[in-house]
Coordinates of C-alpha atoms in Angstrom, one line a residue:
X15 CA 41.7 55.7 113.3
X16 CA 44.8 55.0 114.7
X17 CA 46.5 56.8 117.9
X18 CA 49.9 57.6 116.6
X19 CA 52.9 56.2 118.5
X20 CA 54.1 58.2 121.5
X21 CA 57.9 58.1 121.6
X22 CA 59.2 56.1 124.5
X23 CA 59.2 58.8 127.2
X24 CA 55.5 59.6 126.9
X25 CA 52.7 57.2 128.7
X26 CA 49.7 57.2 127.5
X27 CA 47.1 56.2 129.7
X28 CA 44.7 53.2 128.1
X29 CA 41.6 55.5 128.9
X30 CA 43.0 58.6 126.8
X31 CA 44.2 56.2 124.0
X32 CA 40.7 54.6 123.6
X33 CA 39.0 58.0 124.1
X34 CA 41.6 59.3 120.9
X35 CA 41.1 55.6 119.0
X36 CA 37.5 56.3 119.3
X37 CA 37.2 59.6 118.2
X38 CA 35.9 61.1 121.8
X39 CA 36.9 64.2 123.1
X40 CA 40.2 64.6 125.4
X41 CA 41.1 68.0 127.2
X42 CA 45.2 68.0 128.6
X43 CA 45.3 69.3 131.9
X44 CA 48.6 71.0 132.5
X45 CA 50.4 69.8 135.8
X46 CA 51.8 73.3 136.2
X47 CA 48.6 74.1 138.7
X48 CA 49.0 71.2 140.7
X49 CA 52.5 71.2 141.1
X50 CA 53.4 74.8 141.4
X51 CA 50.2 77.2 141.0
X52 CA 48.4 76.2 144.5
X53 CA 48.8 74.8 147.9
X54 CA 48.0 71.8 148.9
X55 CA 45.2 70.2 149.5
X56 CA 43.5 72.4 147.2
X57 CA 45.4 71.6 144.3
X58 CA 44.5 68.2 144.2
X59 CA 41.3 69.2 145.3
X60 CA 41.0 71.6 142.4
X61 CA 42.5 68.8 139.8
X62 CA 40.4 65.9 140.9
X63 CA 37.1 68.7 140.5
X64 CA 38.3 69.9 137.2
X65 CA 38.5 65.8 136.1
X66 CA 35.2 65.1 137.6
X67 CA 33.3 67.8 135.4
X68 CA 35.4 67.1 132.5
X69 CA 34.1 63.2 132.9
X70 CA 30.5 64.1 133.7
X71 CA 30.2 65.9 130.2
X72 CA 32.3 62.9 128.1
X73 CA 35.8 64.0 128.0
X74 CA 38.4 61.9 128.9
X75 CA 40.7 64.0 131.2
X76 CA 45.0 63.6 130.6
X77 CA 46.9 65.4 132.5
X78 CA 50.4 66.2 131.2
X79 CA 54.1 66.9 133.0

């Protein structure tokens, strides 16, 4: 099926779109933690861990702003 048509403001990575085309599973990963929630380095630490086990069970990551 069809991805619906994101209005203008929204990208939509070509990995989530063919992971949504296709019917595969996609988990949104709220920004909030990254930006806000923990110091860095370990919040990109933490998001780049959370993406890596969401990819090594089949789920296309999208993180959303």
């Amino acid at each position: 099926s069809a991805v619906p048509r994101a209005p203008p403001c929204v990208k939509i990575l070509p990995e989530v779109a063919d992971a949504l085309s296709s019917g595969r599973p996609v988990v949104a990963l709220e920004s909030t933690i990254v930006a806000h929630g923990m110091p860095y380095p370990q919040n990109l630490e933490l998001a780049k861990d959370v993406s890596r086990i969401l990819r090594n069970k089949g789920v296309t990551p999208a993180t959303i702003a």
